[in-house]
Short mmCIF file of C-alpha atoms in Angstrom, two decimals:
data_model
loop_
_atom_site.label_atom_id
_atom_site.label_comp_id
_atom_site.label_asym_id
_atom_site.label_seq_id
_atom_site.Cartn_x
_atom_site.Cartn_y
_atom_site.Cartn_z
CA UNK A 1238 -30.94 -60.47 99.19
CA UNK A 1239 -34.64 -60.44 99.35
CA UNK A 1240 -34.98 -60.28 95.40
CA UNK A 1241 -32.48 -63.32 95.31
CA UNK A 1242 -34.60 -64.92 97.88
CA UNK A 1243 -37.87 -64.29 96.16
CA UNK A 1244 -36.00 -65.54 93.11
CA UNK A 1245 -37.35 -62.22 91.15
CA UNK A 1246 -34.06 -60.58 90.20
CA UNK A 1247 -31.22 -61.72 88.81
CA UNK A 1248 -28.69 -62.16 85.88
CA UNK A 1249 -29.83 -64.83 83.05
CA UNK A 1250 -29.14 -65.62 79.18
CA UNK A 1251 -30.46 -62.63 77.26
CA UNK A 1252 -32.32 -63.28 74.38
CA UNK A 1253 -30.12 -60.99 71.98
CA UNK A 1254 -26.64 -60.61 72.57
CA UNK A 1255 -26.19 -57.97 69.46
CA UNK A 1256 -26.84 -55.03 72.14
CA UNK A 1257 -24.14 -56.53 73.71
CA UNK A 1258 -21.49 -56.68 71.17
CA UNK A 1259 -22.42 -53.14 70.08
CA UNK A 1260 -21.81 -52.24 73.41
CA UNK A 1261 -18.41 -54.33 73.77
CA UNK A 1262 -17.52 -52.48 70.27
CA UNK A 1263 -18.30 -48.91 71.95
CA UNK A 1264 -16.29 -50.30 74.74
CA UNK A 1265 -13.70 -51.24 73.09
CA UNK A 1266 -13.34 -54.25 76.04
CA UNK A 1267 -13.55 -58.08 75.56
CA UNK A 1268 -13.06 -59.62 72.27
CA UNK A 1269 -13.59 -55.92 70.58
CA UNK A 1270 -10.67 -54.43 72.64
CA UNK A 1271 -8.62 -53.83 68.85
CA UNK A 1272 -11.88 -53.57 67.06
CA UNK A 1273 -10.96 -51.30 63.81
CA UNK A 1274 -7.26 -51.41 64.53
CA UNK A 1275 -5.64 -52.78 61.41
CA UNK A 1276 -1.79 -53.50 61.37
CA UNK A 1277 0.55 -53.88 58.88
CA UNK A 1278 1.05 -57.84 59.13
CA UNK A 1279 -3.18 -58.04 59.14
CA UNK A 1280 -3.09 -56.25 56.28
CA UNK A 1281 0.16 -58.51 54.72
CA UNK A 1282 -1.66 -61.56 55.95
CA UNK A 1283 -5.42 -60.79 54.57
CA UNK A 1284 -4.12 -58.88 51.21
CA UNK A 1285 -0.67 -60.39 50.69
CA UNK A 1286 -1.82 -61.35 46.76
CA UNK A 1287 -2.81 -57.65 45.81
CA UNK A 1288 -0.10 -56.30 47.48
CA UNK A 1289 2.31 -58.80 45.23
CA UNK A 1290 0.78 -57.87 42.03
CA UNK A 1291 0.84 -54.13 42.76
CA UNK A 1292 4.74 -54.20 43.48
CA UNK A 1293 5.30 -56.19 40.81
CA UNK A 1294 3.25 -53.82 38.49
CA UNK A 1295 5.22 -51.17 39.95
CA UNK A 1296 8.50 -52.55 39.29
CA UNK A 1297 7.65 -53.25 35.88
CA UNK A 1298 5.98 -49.54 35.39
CA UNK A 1299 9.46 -48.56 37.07
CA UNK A 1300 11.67 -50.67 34.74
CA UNK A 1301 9.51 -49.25 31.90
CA UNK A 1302 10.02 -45.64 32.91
CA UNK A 1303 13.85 -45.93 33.11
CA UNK A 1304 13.65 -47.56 29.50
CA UNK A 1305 11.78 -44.99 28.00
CA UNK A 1306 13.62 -42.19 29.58
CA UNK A 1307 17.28 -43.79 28.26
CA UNK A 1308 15.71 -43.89 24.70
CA UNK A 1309 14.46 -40.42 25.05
CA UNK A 1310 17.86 -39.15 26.11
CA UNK A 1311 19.25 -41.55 23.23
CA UNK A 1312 16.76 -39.95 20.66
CA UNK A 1313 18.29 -36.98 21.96
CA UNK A 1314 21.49 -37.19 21.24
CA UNK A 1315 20.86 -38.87 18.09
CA UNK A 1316 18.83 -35.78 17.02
CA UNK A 1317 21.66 -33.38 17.99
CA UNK A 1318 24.33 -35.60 16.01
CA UNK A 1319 21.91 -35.98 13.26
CA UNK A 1320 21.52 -32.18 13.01
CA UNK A 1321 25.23 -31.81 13.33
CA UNK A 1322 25.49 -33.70 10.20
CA UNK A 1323 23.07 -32.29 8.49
CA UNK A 1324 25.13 -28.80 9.21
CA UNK A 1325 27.97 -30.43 8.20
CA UNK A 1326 26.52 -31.86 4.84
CA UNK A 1327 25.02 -28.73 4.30
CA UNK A 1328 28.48 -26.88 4.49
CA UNK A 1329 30.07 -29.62 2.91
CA UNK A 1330 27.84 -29.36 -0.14
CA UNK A 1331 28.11 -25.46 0.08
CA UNK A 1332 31.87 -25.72 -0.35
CA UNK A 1333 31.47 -28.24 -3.06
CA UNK A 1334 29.58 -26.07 -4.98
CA UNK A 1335 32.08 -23.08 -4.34
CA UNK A 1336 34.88 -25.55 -5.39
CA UNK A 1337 33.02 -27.06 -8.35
CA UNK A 1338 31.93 -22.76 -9.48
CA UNK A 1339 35.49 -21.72 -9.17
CA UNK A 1340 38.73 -21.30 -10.98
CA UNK A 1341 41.55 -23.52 -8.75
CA UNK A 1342 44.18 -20.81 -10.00
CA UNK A 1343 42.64 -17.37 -10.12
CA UNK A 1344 39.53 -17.87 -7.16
CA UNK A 1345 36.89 -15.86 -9.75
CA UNK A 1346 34.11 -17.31 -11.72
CA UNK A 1347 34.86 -20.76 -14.10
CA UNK A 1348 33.85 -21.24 -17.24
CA UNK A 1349 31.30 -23.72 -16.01
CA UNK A 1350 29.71 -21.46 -13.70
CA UNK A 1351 30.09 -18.52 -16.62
CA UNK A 1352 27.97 -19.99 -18.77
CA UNK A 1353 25.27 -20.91 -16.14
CA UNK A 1354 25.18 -16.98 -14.64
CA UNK A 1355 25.00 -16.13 -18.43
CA UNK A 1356 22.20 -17.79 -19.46
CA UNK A 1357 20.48 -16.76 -16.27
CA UNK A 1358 20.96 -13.03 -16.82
CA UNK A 1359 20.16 -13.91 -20.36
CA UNK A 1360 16.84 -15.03 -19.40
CA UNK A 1361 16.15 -11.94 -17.13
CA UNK A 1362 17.38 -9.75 -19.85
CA UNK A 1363 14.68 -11.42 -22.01
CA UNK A 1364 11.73 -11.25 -19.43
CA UNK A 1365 12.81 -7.40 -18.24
CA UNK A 1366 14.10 -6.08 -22.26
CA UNK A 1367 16.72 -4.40 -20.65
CA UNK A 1368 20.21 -4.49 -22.48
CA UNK A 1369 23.32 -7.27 -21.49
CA UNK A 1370 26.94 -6.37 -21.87
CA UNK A 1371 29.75 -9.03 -22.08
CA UNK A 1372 33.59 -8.48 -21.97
CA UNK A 1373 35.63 -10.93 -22.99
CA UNK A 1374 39.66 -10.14 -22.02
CA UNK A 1375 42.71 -11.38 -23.12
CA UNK A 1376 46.19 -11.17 -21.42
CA UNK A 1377 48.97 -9.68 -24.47
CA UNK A 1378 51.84 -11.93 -24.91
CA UNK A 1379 50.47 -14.45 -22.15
CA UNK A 1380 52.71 -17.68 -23.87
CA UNK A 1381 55.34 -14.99 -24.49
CA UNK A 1382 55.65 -14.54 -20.58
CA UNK A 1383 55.76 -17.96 -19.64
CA UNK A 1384 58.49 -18.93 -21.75
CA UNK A 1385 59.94 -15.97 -20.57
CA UNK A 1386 59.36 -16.23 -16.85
CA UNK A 1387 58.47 -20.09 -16.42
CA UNK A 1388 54.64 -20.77 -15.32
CA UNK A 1389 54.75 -19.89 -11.85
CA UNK A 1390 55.23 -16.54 -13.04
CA UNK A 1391 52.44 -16.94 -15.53
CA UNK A 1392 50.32 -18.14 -12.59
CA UNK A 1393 51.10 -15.70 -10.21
CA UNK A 1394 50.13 -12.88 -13.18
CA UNK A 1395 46.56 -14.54 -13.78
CA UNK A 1396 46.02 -14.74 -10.02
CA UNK A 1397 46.96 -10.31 -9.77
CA UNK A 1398 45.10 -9.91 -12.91
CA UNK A 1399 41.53 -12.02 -11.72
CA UNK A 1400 42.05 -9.97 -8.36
CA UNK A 1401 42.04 -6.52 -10.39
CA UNK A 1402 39.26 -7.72 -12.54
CA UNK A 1403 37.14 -8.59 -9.37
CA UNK A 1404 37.84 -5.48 -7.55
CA UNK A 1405 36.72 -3.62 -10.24
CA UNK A 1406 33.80 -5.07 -11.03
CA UNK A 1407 31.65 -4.85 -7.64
CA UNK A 1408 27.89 -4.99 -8.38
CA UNK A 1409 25.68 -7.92 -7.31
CA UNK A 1410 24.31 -8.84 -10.61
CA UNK A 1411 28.19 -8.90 -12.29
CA UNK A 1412 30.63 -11.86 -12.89
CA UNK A 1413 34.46 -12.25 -13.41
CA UNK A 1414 35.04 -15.41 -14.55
CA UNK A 1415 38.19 -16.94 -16.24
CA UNK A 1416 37.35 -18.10 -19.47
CA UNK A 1417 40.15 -20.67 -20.28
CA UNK A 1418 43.97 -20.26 -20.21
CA UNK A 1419 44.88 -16.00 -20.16
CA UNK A 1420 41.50 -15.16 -21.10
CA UNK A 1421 38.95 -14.16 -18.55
CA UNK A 1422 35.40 -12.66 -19.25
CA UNK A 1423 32.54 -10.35 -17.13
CA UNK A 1424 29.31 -10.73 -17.39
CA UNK A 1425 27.35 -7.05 -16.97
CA UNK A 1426 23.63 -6.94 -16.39
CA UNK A 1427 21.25 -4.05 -17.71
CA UNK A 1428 24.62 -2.48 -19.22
CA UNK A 1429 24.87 -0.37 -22.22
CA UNK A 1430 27.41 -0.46 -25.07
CA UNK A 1431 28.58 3.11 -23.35
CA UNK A 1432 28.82 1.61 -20.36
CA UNK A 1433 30.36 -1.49 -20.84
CA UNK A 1434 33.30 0.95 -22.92
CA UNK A 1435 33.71 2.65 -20.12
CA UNK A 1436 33.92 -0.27 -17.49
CA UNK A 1437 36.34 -2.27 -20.09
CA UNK A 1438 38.78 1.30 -20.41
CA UNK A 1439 39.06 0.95 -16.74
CA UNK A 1440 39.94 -2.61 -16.46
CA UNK A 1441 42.45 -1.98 -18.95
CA UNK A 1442 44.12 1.16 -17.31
CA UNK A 1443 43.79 -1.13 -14.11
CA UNK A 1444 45.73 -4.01 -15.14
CA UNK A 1445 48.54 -1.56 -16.49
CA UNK A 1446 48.83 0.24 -13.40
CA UNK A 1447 50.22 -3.28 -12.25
CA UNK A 1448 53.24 -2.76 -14.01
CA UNK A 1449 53.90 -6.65 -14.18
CA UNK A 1450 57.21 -6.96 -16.16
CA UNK A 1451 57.19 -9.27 -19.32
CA UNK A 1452 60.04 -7.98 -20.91
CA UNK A 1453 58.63 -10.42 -24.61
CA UNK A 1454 56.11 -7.86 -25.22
CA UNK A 1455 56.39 -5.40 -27.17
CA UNK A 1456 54.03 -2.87 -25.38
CA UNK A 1457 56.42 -1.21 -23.05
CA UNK A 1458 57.54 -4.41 -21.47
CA UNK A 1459 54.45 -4.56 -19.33
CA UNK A 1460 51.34 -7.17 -19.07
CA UNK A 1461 48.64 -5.33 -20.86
CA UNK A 1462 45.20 -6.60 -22.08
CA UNK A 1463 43.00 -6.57 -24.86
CA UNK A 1464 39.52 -6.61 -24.62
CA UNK A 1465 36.23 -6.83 -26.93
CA UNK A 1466 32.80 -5.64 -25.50
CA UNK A 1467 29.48 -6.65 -27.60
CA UNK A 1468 26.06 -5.91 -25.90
CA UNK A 1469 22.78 -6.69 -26.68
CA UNK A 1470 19.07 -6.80 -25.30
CA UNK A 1471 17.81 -10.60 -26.11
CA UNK A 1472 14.69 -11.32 -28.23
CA UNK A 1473 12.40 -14.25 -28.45
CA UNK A 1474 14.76 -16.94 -30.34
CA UNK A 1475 18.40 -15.62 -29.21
CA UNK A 1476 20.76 -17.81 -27.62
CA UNK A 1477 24.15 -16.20 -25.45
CA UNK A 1478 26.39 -17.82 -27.89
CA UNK A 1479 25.48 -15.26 -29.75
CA UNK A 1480 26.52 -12.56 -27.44
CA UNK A 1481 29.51 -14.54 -26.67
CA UNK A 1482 30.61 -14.58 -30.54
CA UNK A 1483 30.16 -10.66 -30.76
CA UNK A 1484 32.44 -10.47 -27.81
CA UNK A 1485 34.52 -12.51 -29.55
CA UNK A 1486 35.00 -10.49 -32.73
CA UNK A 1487 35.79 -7.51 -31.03
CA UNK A 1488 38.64 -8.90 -28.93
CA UNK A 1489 39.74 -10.46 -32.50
CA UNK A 1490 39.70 -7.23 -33.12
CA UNK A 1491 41.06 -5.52 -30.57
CA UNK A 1492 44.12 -7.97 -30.80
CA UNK A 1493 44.61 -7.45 -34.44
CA UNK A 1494 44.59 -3.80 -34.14
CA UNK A 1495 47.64 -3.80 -32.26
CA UNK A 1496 46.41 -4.96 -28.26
CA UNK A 1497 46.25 -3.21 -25.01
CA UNK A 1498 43.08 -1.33 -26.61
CA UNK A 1499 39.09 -1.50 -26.04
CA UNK A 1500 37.01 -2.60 -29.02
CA UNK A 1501 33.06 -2.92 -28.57
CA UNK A 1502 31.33 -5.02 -31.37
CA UNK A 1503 29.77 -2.68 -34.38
CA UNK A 1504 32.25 -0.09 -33.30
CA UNK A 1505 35.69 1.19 -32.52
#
């Protein structure tokens, strides 16, 4: 009371009032009581724009992410169809080839594919200088047994007789292949003249063991064979026809000599 009396104490304006909002904002009291305190609908109100454009980026990242994982899964699964058909060309082509290498009838070699593996080994022989054998067989009386027995019977006999020939002649390197009509022909890699006699003597004896009736010949009544070996080891200049030609003579040979017999070109 005596201050207020002597008028020397009191409250009046102060000359800075940023004390006094600091303190308010310590405070937290008066205008500052949410000082700092943002919500959700201050933050909608003041930023509303940015928020817009960032969910509508993220949308369209979203939208973009779903699109590229359905063509990824559709890249997929057209890489797993594409490599099914490209398994299935591949064994398509395969069988092709098989089909377009091999007798219908008989299931060995066909002429086609004979002449290919020949000049192939020919070639080798020529590079390595080691010897090539050919065989080229004939079936005795063939026409004789299918006006005998009709041509299913004449089939059936080529079919036994390619089987014989095949399971006979078992290295890698070899061929059975049918030649045209009842003649067939095997192709023998690094093979002597003694050793292609001796391979032909058993396809012979083979194919008689079968016993196959064909009551028009006149060997026994049995399918027999004739067969003419030639061999040679190729030079610079040959050609397989020439091979083939030998082979040729001797099963001339062979056939005019009385069939069912072994002849090897320059020899007996």
């Amino acid at each position: 009371p005596a201050a207020r009396a002597s008028e020397s104490a009191g409250w009046t304006v102060p000359l800075d009032y940023t004390p006094v909002h600091e303190l308010y904002k310590t405070l937290r009291v008066g205008p500052y009581r949410d000082y700092g305190k943002i919500t959700l609908a201050e933050v909608f109100r003041l930023y509303w724009y940015w928020l817009l454009i960032f969910l509508t980026a993220l949308m369209l990242l979203g939208g973009v992410s779903v699109y590229i994982l359905r063509l990824n899964r559709g890249l997929k699964q057209s890489e797993v169809r594409l490599r099914d058909a490209g398994h299935q060309l591949e064994l398509s082509n395969q069988q092709l080839e098989r089909l377009s290498n091999t007798d219908g009838l008989t299931g060995v070699a066909n002429r086609r594919c004979f002449q290919d593996h020949l000049l192939r080994e020919w070639k080798r022989a020529q590079r390595r200088k080691t010897p090539l054998s050919l065989l080229m067989i004939d079936i005795d009386y063939f026409k004789a047994l299918n006006d005998s027995y009709g041509h299913g019977a004449g089939d059936e006999c080529l079919k036994k007789i390619a089987t014989t020939l095949g399971e006979a002649v078992r290295r890698p390197g070899d061929l059975v292949a049918r030649y045209g009509g009842e003649e067939f022909a095997v192709v023998l890699p690094e093979v002597d003249p003694a050793g292609a006699a001796r391979l032909a003597e058993t396809l012979r004896a083979a194919v008689a063991a079968l016993a196959l009736p064909n009551e028009k010949s006149p060997i026994g009544g049995y399918i027999t064979i004739s067969i003419g070996a030639a061999t040679a080891v190729p030079g610079q200049g040959g050609k397989p026809l020439q091979l083939i030609g030998h082979a040729d003579q001797a099963l001339y040979r062979a056939k005019g000599d009385g069939r069912e017999r072994v002849v090897t070109a320059g020899g007996g």
